[in-house]
Amino acid sequence: MLSKDKDKSVASKESTPEGAAKRQEDGAGTPKQQLLDIIGNMKVEVSYRKKLQQLKASESKKQAMNELEGLDSEGSVPQGITEDTQRGKPLNPELVKAASAVASSLPHNKKQTVSELLAQLRRHEETTDKQKKGGTVNIRNVISEMTVKRQSSAQRGARISGRFSLQLDEDGQRTRPARSSAQSVDSRRSLKVGKRLNIFTKASTEPEHALKTVSSPTIWDLEFAKEVAAVTAQPPRNGFEEMIQWTKEGILWEFPIDNEVGMEDDAEFHEHIFLEKHLEGFPKEGPIRHFMELVICGLSKNPYLSVKQKVEHIEWFQKYFEEKKELLQEI
Amino acid sequence: MAKSYLISLQVFSGAARIVQCHGKVQSCDCTLTASSSGSRSSSSSTALGKTVDNAQVTQEEIVLPRRKTWDKLAVLQTLASTVNKDPTAAHYMFQDDPFLMPRNAANSRLYSLSKESGRNAAKYIIKNFPQYFDKTFAEPNIPCLMPESLTPQTEGVSEEALRERIHLRMVKESVDMFDQLLQGGTPVSLETTNSLLDLLCFYGDGEPTPENEQEEKEDLEEPEVNASEQKAPKRQFERGSQSSGPRWRENNHAERIFKIMPERNAHSYCTMIRGMVKHGAYSKAYDMYIDLLNERHKADVHTFNALIRAAPYLKERFTERWELAKDFLTHMAQQKVQPTLLTFNSVLKSLRRCGGVGRTMSLLVLKEMEALDIEPSLASYGHLLSMYYKGVDAQSSDIISEVLDEVEKRSFTAQDPDDASFFTTAMQVCCDLKDIKLAYQLNKALEKGDNWKFLDVNQLNSYWSKFFSLLCMMEQIEVVLKWYREMSSSLFYPGPKNILDLLQALDAANQLEVIPSVWEDVKQLGFSRRRDLLEEFLSLMSRDQHPSEIQLAFAKCAEEIKAVHEPAGPAQVPLEWTGSALGHVVVLFSRAGRIQDAWNMMEHFQKINRIPTDKVMDEFLNCAKQTNCPDEAIKMVKLAASLGLLSSQRLKSRTEEEFELSETQKKALESIKWDGDSSDSDSDSSDSDRE
C-alpha cells in the first residue's frame, strides 16, 4: 500500500515532467522550446501507469530540472487552490521525505521546491480522492471550475501569442491559475470518468406512461421521421440495391414470385375446373347433357370468370331449358 | 403442418452413425406449395447394419424445424451483400454510357443533380396532367407510379372539409375555411384547431413547395421557403445565424388563431412554441413558455427540446446560456417529462455556442445519458468533436480517440438529422491533428454495418479528399500511390489540392518519374488549365536533371502544357504565359534535345516582356552543344544581347569556347554589340550573314 502510494505520488509529482519528457523524446528542441511546449500543451492526460514507466525509462535529470523550472512559477497558485478546498488527511510522511530528497538533489531553492512539490502532490491526491468517491456534484466546484475555465479560454489567445516571450510576471501570474486548473480539468477529460448532471433519474417501468394515449402522429412527427430517414437514404450502389428500393416502393415483383399477387379469388382451383356437380339438375343423357358438358368444358378453361359467374351461367341454362321444357316435350 | 416422429436410433460401437429417416404427413394444401422447404431432407438413408452385441437403443426426438418464412427483401439483400466495391468503376448511378461518366467532382455533382431533376420533371408532369395517365396496364396495379389525387373531395364549409384540407397540407385554403367556419358561427373543435395550428406552425405561415427528395442535401430547398411576399422581417433579437426557412411574422395566422381560440390546451402552446423556435422567434417562444407555465400546463418533450435549442439565442453570456438550458432540464425533471436522445442532442448543440463552459459541461451531459441508458447517437459525438476541436491549434487527441473507440463498435441508425455531419467533422479533426492512425480507425468505423449510409455522395468526396491529403502528408509514397490508384474515380475525384499534395509527396519521396502519369490524370480531371497546378508541374519537372527516358516524357508533358497556352479551336481562350513557366518549358525541351522547340519558346520571351533566367540560357546552350547547332546558340546570344542582359558576355564567351564555329558564325558573334543598339547589331549580323 505504501509503496503503491509512493509510486503513485512519484509518478504524480513527475507527471508534468513526464508529459513533457515524453514530448521531448518525440521532438528535439532547445530547452526553451521544450519549456514553451510544456506551457502551451498543458493538456496531456495524466495516466499514472504510463508515466511511471516513462519515469523509469527516462534518465536525463536535466530535463527534469527544466520542467521544475516551469513548475516553480506555477507552484504558487496550486497552493492557493488547495487552500480553498481543504483536504481531510495530511500527506503521507514518506511522500514528504521523498519530496525533500528530490529538492535536495536539485540546485534550486530547496524550501520552495519542497513546498511546491508537496502542493502539487496534495492537488493530485485530492483529485484521486474525488474520483475515487465517484464524486457527487458539488455545485460550488462546478461553478468554480466554470469560471476558471472561462478565464483559460479567454487567456488561451494570450498564451499562444505570448509563446515566444515567456512572461513570468503579472501575465504569468494571471495565466498560471488558468493553466493549472485547466490542467486539472483536462487531466480528467475523458468520456469514461467524470460526473454527471444529476438532473434526471432513470425512469423505471412507469405504468402511467404505458397508459398514455398515443395520438395519431402530428405533422411534426411525420416530417421529422422523413428528415431522419433522409439522412441514411443514399442512392443504390449496385443493381441489387436498386431492386431492393423498387421492391420497397412496390414497383418490382416480390421474390419468390407468386403469380396470384393482386388477384382476389376466394375459390380454389378445383371449384373452377370440376363443375360437374352443378349439372345435377339436368337429365343424365341426351343432347342437353351433351351440350351442357361442352358448356362445362368451356367454362372450366375460362380464366376470366369467377366461380360465381360460371355457376350463374349454368343456372341460366338450367332456367332456359326449364322454360323450354314444354316446348321440347312436344317435339 | 409437419408432424414430428419419434425415431429410434441404433448407436453402434465405434462409429456412431445416426440414421435419420424423415417422414412427413401433410394435409393437402390447395396452394400446392412445395413445403418441404425448411428441412432439407437428406434422404440418404444408409442401410442399417446390425451387430448383435453392443446394440444400444436410444430414443431421441427429432424436431423438424418449421418452415422459414423470408421477407420479400431477404434474397435481394443477400445478393447485394455479395457485391464488393469495384475500384475501377464510378458510382452505380453513373453507369450508363461510358462517355457520360463524370470525370471530376463538379461533373459528378452535376450529373447526379440532372438525374434527379429528370425524375422531378417526370413527377411534375404526372402530377399536373393526370388525365393522360389513367390507363392501368400493369397487373397488379402499381399505385406509386399512378398520379395521386390531391384535390379535396368534400365540398362545402364544414369541419370535415377543414380536416381534409389540413390533411392535404393546403395552408391557405385551411385558414380560409377556418375563418369561414368561425364567421358562420360553427365552433371548431379543439382537436381540429390544434391540427390547424400544427400545420401553420410547421410551415411558418408559408405554403409547402413541392418537396425535392434529393440526395444532395445542400441543394435541398426546405418546403417552407415560400414566395417572397410571405417573408417576414427579421426580429431584432436574432443574431442572424439562422439561415434556413422564413422568419416568424408578427401577428401571422398562427398567432391570430391562437389568440381567438376559446380554449387552449397544452398541445396548442407546445405547437406554438415549436413553430416559433423553428422560425427564429426565440424570445416569443420563451414568453409563450412562461404563459404555458402560468396556465399550469405540462409541456411535452419536443417542446422542451425546442426550448433548449433556443437557449443560446436568448442569452448573451456563456454561463447564462448554460444556466438557462439547465433550467429547462430541471423543469423537465420536475414535470416528470422523460428526456430522450434528442433532448440531450439539443443540449449538446446549444453547448456548442457556450465556449469553454460548453466543453466542460458536455462531458457531464454524456455521463447523464449513460446513466439514463440512452445511447449517444452520431450527432452527440459530432457536437462533442466540434466543441473540443474548434480552431486549428494543436490539441490532444484524447477525446477523439475515445469517441472513435465508441463509434467503431456499433452500427448506427439515423436518429437525429445532425447525424449526417459526424464523419466529415471527424475526418476534419483527424486532418487538423495530423493523425493518420485515427483516420484509419475512422475508415474502419465507416465500413461497419450500415455506417456508410451516413455519407452522401458529396460528403463522400470531401471526406476522401481530406483523407487523401492526410495520407500524402503522413504516409510512405507506395501507400499513397496505392490508395491513389484505388480511390480516384471510384471513391472520390481528386481536387486540385489533392493533386498538389500528391506532387509534394512524390517530390519528398524522390519519385518524380510518376509525374507524367499524374499529368494524364490531371488532363482527364479537367484541371489542365489551372495555373497553380501547371506551375507546380513545370517547376518539379525542370528542377533536376533526370535520365533520358524520363526527360523525354517530361518534354512531352511540357509540350502538352504548351498547347494549353496556345489558341486551339474557337472556344478556347489561351492561357497567358508566365515567365517562370516559359523558362521551365525551355529547360525541359532543351534537356530532351528538342532544340527547335526550345528556340520557339525562347522567342516567346520578348512577346510577354519577360527575361529568361541564366539557368534557362545555360540549358539552351547545353542543348545546342549536344545537338550541334551553333546557329541556335548564336541566335540566343543575340537575343540575350538585345535584351541587354548582364550574362550575355559570359554566354558569348561560352559559345566561342564550346562550339565549332565557322568563319561567318564567328564574325556574326563578334559583331554583336552589348550595350544598347539592338537594331544596329541585328543589321550588322544580317549584313555579315549575307556576305
CSV table of C-alpha atoms in Angstrom, one decimal, chain B residues 31-291:
chain,number,residue,atom,x,y,z
B,31,THR,CA,-51.9,-23.8,-52.6
B,32,LEU,CA,-49.7,-26.6,-53.8
B,33,THR,CA,-46.6,-25.0,-52.2
B,34,ALA,CA,-43.9,-27.5,-52.0
B,35,SER,CA,-43.5,-27.2,-48.3
B,36,SER,CA,-40.6,-29.5,-47.9
B,37,SER,CA,-38.6,-26.3,-47.7
B,38,GLY,CA,-37.2,-25.7,-44.2
B,39,SER,CA,-36.0,-29.1,-43.6
B,40,ARG,CA,-33.7,-30.0,-46.3
B,41,SER,CA,-34.3,-33.7,-46.1
B,42,SER,CA,-31.2,-35.5,-46.9
B,43,SER,CA,-32.9,-38.7,-47.7
B,44,SER,CA,-29.8,-40.6,-47.8
B,45,SER,CA,-30.8,-43.4,-45.6
B,46,THR,CA,-28.0,-45.7,-45.2
B,47,ALA,CA,-28.6,-49.3,-44.7
B,48,LEU,CA,-28.7,-50.5,-41.2
B,49,GLY,CA,-26.2,-52.9,-40.4
B,50,LYS,CA,-26.6,-54.7,-37.1
B,51,THR,CA,-24.2,-56.2,-34.8
B,52,VAL,CA,-25.6,-58.4,-32.3
B,53,ASP,CA,-23.5,-57.4,-29.5
B,54,ASN,CA,-23.2,-53.8,-28.2
B,55,ALA,CA,-26.5,-52.7,-29.6
B,56,GLN,CA,-27.9,-49.8,-27.7
B,57,VAL,CA,-31.2,-48.5,-28.4
B,58,THR,CA,-31.7,-44.8,-27.6
B,59,GLN,CA,-34.8,-42.8,-28.0
B,60,GLU,CA,-34.1,-39.4,-29.5
B,61,GLU,CA,-36.6,-36.9,-30.6
B,62,ILE,CA,-36.0,-35.2,-33.8
B,63,VAL,CA,-37.8,-32.0,-34.1
B,64,LEU,CA,-38.2,-30.9,-37.6
B,65,PRO,CA,-37.7,-27.2,-38.0
B,66,ARG,CA,-40.5,-25.1,-39.1
B,67,ARG,CA,-40.6,-23.8,-42.5
B,68,LYS,CA,-38.8,-20.5,-42.5
B,69,THR,CA,-40.5,-17.5,-43.9
B,70,TRP,CA,-38.3,-15.0,-45.6
B,71,ASP,CA,-39.4,-11.5,-46.1
B,72,LYS,CA,-39.6,-10.2,-49.6
B,73,LEU,CA,-36.2,-8.5,-49.5
B,74,ALA,CA,-34.2,-11.2,-48.0
B,75,VAL,CA,-32.9,-12.7,-51.2
B,76,LEU,CA,-32.1,-9.4,-52.7
B,77,GLN,CA,-30.3,-8.2,-49.6
B,78,THR,CA,-28.2,-11.3,-49.5
B,79,LEU,CA,-27.2,-10.8,-53.1
B,80,ALA,CA,-26.5,-7.2,-52.5
B,81,SER,CA,-24.1,-8.1,-49.7
B,82,THR,CA,-22.0,-10.1,-52.0
B,83,VAL,CA,-21.2,-7.2,-54.2
B,84,ASN,CA,-17.9,-5.6,-53.2
B,85,LYS,CA,-16.5,-2.3,-54.1
B,86,ASP,CA,-15.1,-2.1,-57.6
B,87,PRO,CA,-12.1,0.2,-57.6
B,88,THR,CA,-12.3,0.9,-61.3
B,89,ALA,CA,-15.9,1.8,-61.6
B,90,ALA,CA,-17.7,5.0,-60.9
B,91,HIS,CA,-20.8,5.1,-58.7
B,92,TYR,CA,-23.6,2.9,-59.9
B,93,MET,CA,-25.9,5.8,-60.8
B,94,PHE,CA,-23.4,6.9,-63.5
B,95,GLN,CA,-23.1,3.5,-65.1
B,96,ASP,CA,-24.9,4.0,-68.3
B,97,ASP,CA,-22.9,5.2,-71.2
B,98,PRO,CA,-19.2,5.2,-70.7
B,99,PHE,CA,-19.0,8.6,-72.4
B,100,LEU,CA,-21.3,10.1,-69.8
B,101,MET,CA,-19.2,9.0,-66.8
B,102,PRO,CA,-18.2,12.1,-64.8
B,103,ARG,CA,-14.5,12.8,-64.7
B,104,ASN,CA,-14.3,15.2,-61.8
B,105,ALA,CA,-16.2,16.2,-58.7
B,106,ALA,CA,-18.1,19.1,-60.3
B,107,ASN,CA,-19.3,16.9,-63.1
B,108,SER,CA,-20.3,14.1,-60.8
B,109,ARG,CA,-22.4,16.5,-58.9
B,110,LEU,CA,-23.9,18.0,-62.0
B,111,TYR,CA,-24.8,14.6,-63.4
B,112,SER,CA,-26.4,13.3,-60.3
B,113,LEU,CA,-28.4,16.5,-59.9
B,114,SER,CA,-29.5,16.3,-63.5
B,115,LYS,CA,-30.6,12.7,-63.0
B,116,GLU,CA,-32.7,13.8,-60.0
B,117,SER,CA,-34.1,16.7,-61.9
B,118,GLY,CA,-35.2,14.4,-64.6
B,119,ARG,CA,-37.1,12.4,-62.1
B,120,ASN,CA,-38.6,15.5,-60.7
B,121,ALA,CA,-39.7,16.6,-64.2
B,122,ALA,CA,-41.4,13.3,-64.7
B,123,LYS,CA,-43.2,13.6,-61.4
B,124,TYR,CA,-44.3,17.1,-62.2
B,125,ILE,CA,-45.8,16.0,-65.5
B,126,ILE,CA,-47.7,13.1,-63.9
B,127,LYS,CA,-48.9,15.4,-61.2
B,128,ASN,CA,-50.1,18.2,-63.4
B,129,PHE,CA,-51.6,16.1,-66.3
B,130,PRO,CA,-53.1,13.1,-64.6
B,131,GLN,CA,-55.7,12.8,-67.3
B,132,TYR,CA,-53.1,11.3,-69.6
B,133,PHE,CA,-52.1,8.6,-67.2
B,134,ASP,CA,-55.3,6.9,-66.3
B,135,LYS,CA,-54.8,3.6,-68.1
B,136,THR,CA,-53.5,0.9,-65.8
B,137,PHE,CA,-51.6,-1.6,-67.8
B,138,ALA,CA,-49.7,-3.3,-65.1
B,139,GLU,CA,-51.2,-6.3,-63.3
B,140,PRO,CA,-51.2,-5.9,-60.4
B,141,ASN,CA,-51.5,-2.2,-60.4
B,142,ILE,CA,-48.5,-0.2,-59.2
B,143,PRO,CA,-50.0,2.6,-57.1
B,144,CYS,CA,-46.9,4.6,-56.6
B,145,LEU,CA,-46.5,5.2,-60.4
B,146,MET,CA,-50.0,6.4,-60.8
B,147,PRO,CA,-50.9,10.1,-60.4
B,148,GLU,CA,-52.2,10.8,-56.9
B,149,SER,CA,-55.2,12.9,-56.4
B,150,LEU,CA,-54.6,15.9,-54.2
B,151,THR,CA,-57.8,17.7,-54.6
B,152,PRO,CA,-60.1,17.7,-51.6
B,153,GLN,CA,-63.2,15.6,-52.1
B,154,THR,CA,-65.5,17.1,-49.6
B,155,GLU,CA,-67.1,20.3,-50.7
B,156,GLY,CA,-68.7,23.0,-48.6
B,157,VAL,CA,-67.8,24.6,-45.4
B,158,SER,CA,-67.6,22.1,-42.6
B,159,GLU,CA,-65.2,20.8,-40.1
B,160,GLU,CA,-64.8,17.6,-42.2
B,161,ALA,CA,-63.7,19.7,-45.2
B,162,LEU,CA,-61.3,21.7,-42.9
B,163,ARG,CA,-59.8,18.5,-41.6
B,164,GLU,CA,-59.3,17.2,-45.2
B,165,ARG,CA,-57.6,20.3,-46.3
B,166,ILE,CA,-55.3,20.2,-43.3
B,167,HIS,CA,-54.5,16.6,-44.1
B,168,LEU,CA,-53.7,17.6,-47.7
B,169,ARG,CA,-51.5,20.4,-46.3
B,170,MET,CA,-53.2,23.2,-48.1
B,171,VAL,CA,-52.3,26.0,-45.8
B,172,LYS,CA,-54.2,28.9,-47.3
B,173,GLU,CA,-57.3,27.0,-48.0
B,174,SER,CA,-57.4,25.7,-44.5
B,175,VAL,CA,-57.1,29.1,-43.0
B,176,ASP,CA,-59.8,30.4,-45.2
B,177,MET,CA,-62.1,27.6,-44.4
B,178,PHE,CA,-61.4,28.1,-40.7
B,179,ASP,CA,-62.3,31.7,-40.9
B,180,GLN,CA,-65.4,30.9,-42.9
B,181,LEU,CA,-66.5,28.4,-40.2
B,182,LEU,CA,-66.0,30.9,-37.5
B,183,GLN,CA,-67.9,33.6,-39.3
B,184,GLY,CA,-70.7,31.1,-39.9
B,185,GLY,CA,-70.8,30.6,-36.3
B,186,THR,CA,-69.9,26.9,-36.2
B,187,PRO,CA,-67.5,26.2,-33.4
B,188,VAL,CA,-64.5,24.2,-34.5
B,189,SER,CA,-63.3,21.5,-32.2
B,190,LEU,CA,-60.2,21.9,-30.2
B,191,GLU,CA,-58.6,19.0,-31.9
B,192,THR,CA,-59.1,20.4,-35.4
B,193,THR,CA,-57.9,23.8,-34.3
B,194,ASN,CA,-54.8,22.2,-32.8
B,195,SER,CA,-54.1,20.3,-36.0
B,196,LEU,CA,-54.6,23.6,-37.9
B,197,LEU,CA,-52.1,25.2,-35.6
B,198,ASP,CA,-49.7,22.4,-36.2
B,199,LEU,CA,-49.9,23.0,-39.9
B,200,LEU,CA,-49.4,26.7,-39.6
B,201,CYS,CA,-46.6,26.5,-37.1
B,202,PHE,CA,-44.7,23.9,-39.1
B,203,TYR,CA,-44.9,25.8,-42.3
B,204,GLY,CA,-44.4,29.2,-40.7
B,205,ASP,CA,-47.3,30.7,-42.5
B,206,GLY,CA,-46.0,29.8,-45.9
B,207,GLU,CA,-47.0,27.2,-48.4
B,208,PRO,CA,-45.3,23.9,-48.8
B,209,THR,CA,-43.4,23.9,-52.1
B,210,PRO,CA,-43.1,20.6,-53.8
B,211,GLU,CA,-40.5,18.7,-51.8
B,212,ASN,CA,-37.4,17.8,-53.6
B,213,GLU,CA,-36.3,14.5,-52.3
B,214,GLN,CA,-32.7,14.8,-53.4
B,215,GLU,CA,-29.7,13.0,-52.2
B,216,GLU,CA,-27.7,16.2,-52.3
B,217,LYS,CA,-28.9,18.0,-49.3
B,218,GLU,CA,-27.1,21.2,-49.8
B,219,ASP,CA,-29.5,21.8,-52.6
B,220,LEU,CA,-32.4,20.7,-50.7
B,221,GLU,CA,-34.8,23.6,-50.6
B,222,GLU,CA,-36.8,23.3,-47.5
B,223,PRO,CA,-40.5,23.1,-48.1
B,224,GLU,CA,-41.1,26.2,-46.2
B,225,VAL,CA,-39.1,28.5,-48.4
B,226,ASN,CA,-42.0,30.1,-49.9
B,227,ALA,CA,-43.0,33.0,-52.1
B,228,SER,CA,-41.3,36.2,-51.2
B,229,GLU,CA,-44.4,38.1,-50.2
B,230,GLN,CA,-44.7,36.0,-47.1
B,231,LYS,CA,-41.1,36.5,-46.0
B,232,ALA,CA,-41.1,38.1,-42.6
B,233,PRO,CA,-38.8,40.9,-41.4
B,234,LYS,CA,-36.0,39.8,-39.1
B,235,ARG,CA,-36.7,40.0,-35.5
B,236,GLN,CA,-34.4,42.4,-33.7
B,237,PHE,CA,-33.1,39.9,-31.1
B,238,GLU,CA,-31.9,37.4,-33.6
B,239,ARG,CA,-28.2,37.1,-34.3
B,240,GLY,CA,-28.9,36.3,-37.9
B,241,SER,CA,-27.2,33.0,-37.6
B,242,GLN,CA,-30.3,31.0,-38.7
B,243,SER,CA,-30.3,30.8,-42.4
B,244,SER,CA,-33.0,28.4,-43.4
B,245,GLY,CA,-36.7,29.0,-43.5
B,246,PRO,CA,-38.7,32.1,-43.4
B,247,ARG,CA,-38.9,34.2,-40.3
B,248,TRP,CA,-41.9,34.2,-38.0
B,249,ARG,CA,-44.0,37.1,-38.9
B,250,GLU,CA,-45.6,39.3,-36.4
B,251,ASN,CA,-49.3,38.5,-35.9
B,252,ASN,CA,-49.4,35.9,-38.6
B,253,HIS,CA,-52.2,33.5,-38.9
B,254,ALA,CA,-51.0,31.1,-36.3
B,255,GLU,CA,-50.8,33.8,-33.7
B,256,ARG,CA,-54.1,35.2,-34.7
B,257,ILE,CA,-55.9,31.9,-34.5
B,258,PHE,CA,-54.1,31.2,-31.2
B,259,LYS,CA,-55.4,34.4,-29.7
B,260,ILE,CA,-59.0,33.8,-30.8
B,261,MET,CA,-59.2,30.3,-29.6
B,262,PRO,CA,-61.8,30.0,-26.8
B,263,GLU,CA,-59.9,27.3,-25.0
B,264,ARG,CA,-56.4,26.1,-25.4
B,265,ASN,CA,-54.7,23.0,-24.1
B,266,ALA,CA,-51.1,22.1,-23.6
B,267,HIS,CA,-50.8,21.0,-27.2
B,268,SER,CA,-51.7,24.4,-28.5
B,269,TYR,CA,-49.0,26.1,-26.5
B,270,CYS,CA,-46.5,23.4,-27.4
B,271,THR,CA,-47.0,23.6,-31.1
B,272,MET,CA,-46.8,27.4,-31.0
B,273,ILE,CA,-43.5,27.2,-29.1
B,274,ARG,CA,-42.1,24.7,-31.6
B,275,GLY,CA,-43.1,26.8,-34.5
B,276,MET,CA,-41.6,29.9,-33.1
B,277,VAL,CA,-38.3,28.3,-32.3
B,278,LYS,CA,-38.3,26.8,-35.8
B,279,HIS,CA,-38.7,30.1,-37.5
B,280,GLY,CA,-36.5,32.1,-35.3
B,281,ALA,CA,-38.8,34.0,-32.9
B,282,TYR,CA,-36.9,32.8,-29.8
B,283,SER,CA,-38.0,35.3,-27.2
B,284,LYS,CA,-41.6,34.9,-28.3
B,285,ALA,CA,-41.2,31.2,-27.8
B,286,TYR,CA,-39.8,31.9,-24.3
B,287,ASP,CA,-42.7,34.1,-23.5
B,288,MET,CA,-45.2,31.5,-24.7
B,289,TYR,CA,-43.5,29.0,-22.5
B,290,ILE,CA,-44.0,31.3,-19.5
B,291,ASP,CA,-47.6,31.5,-20.4
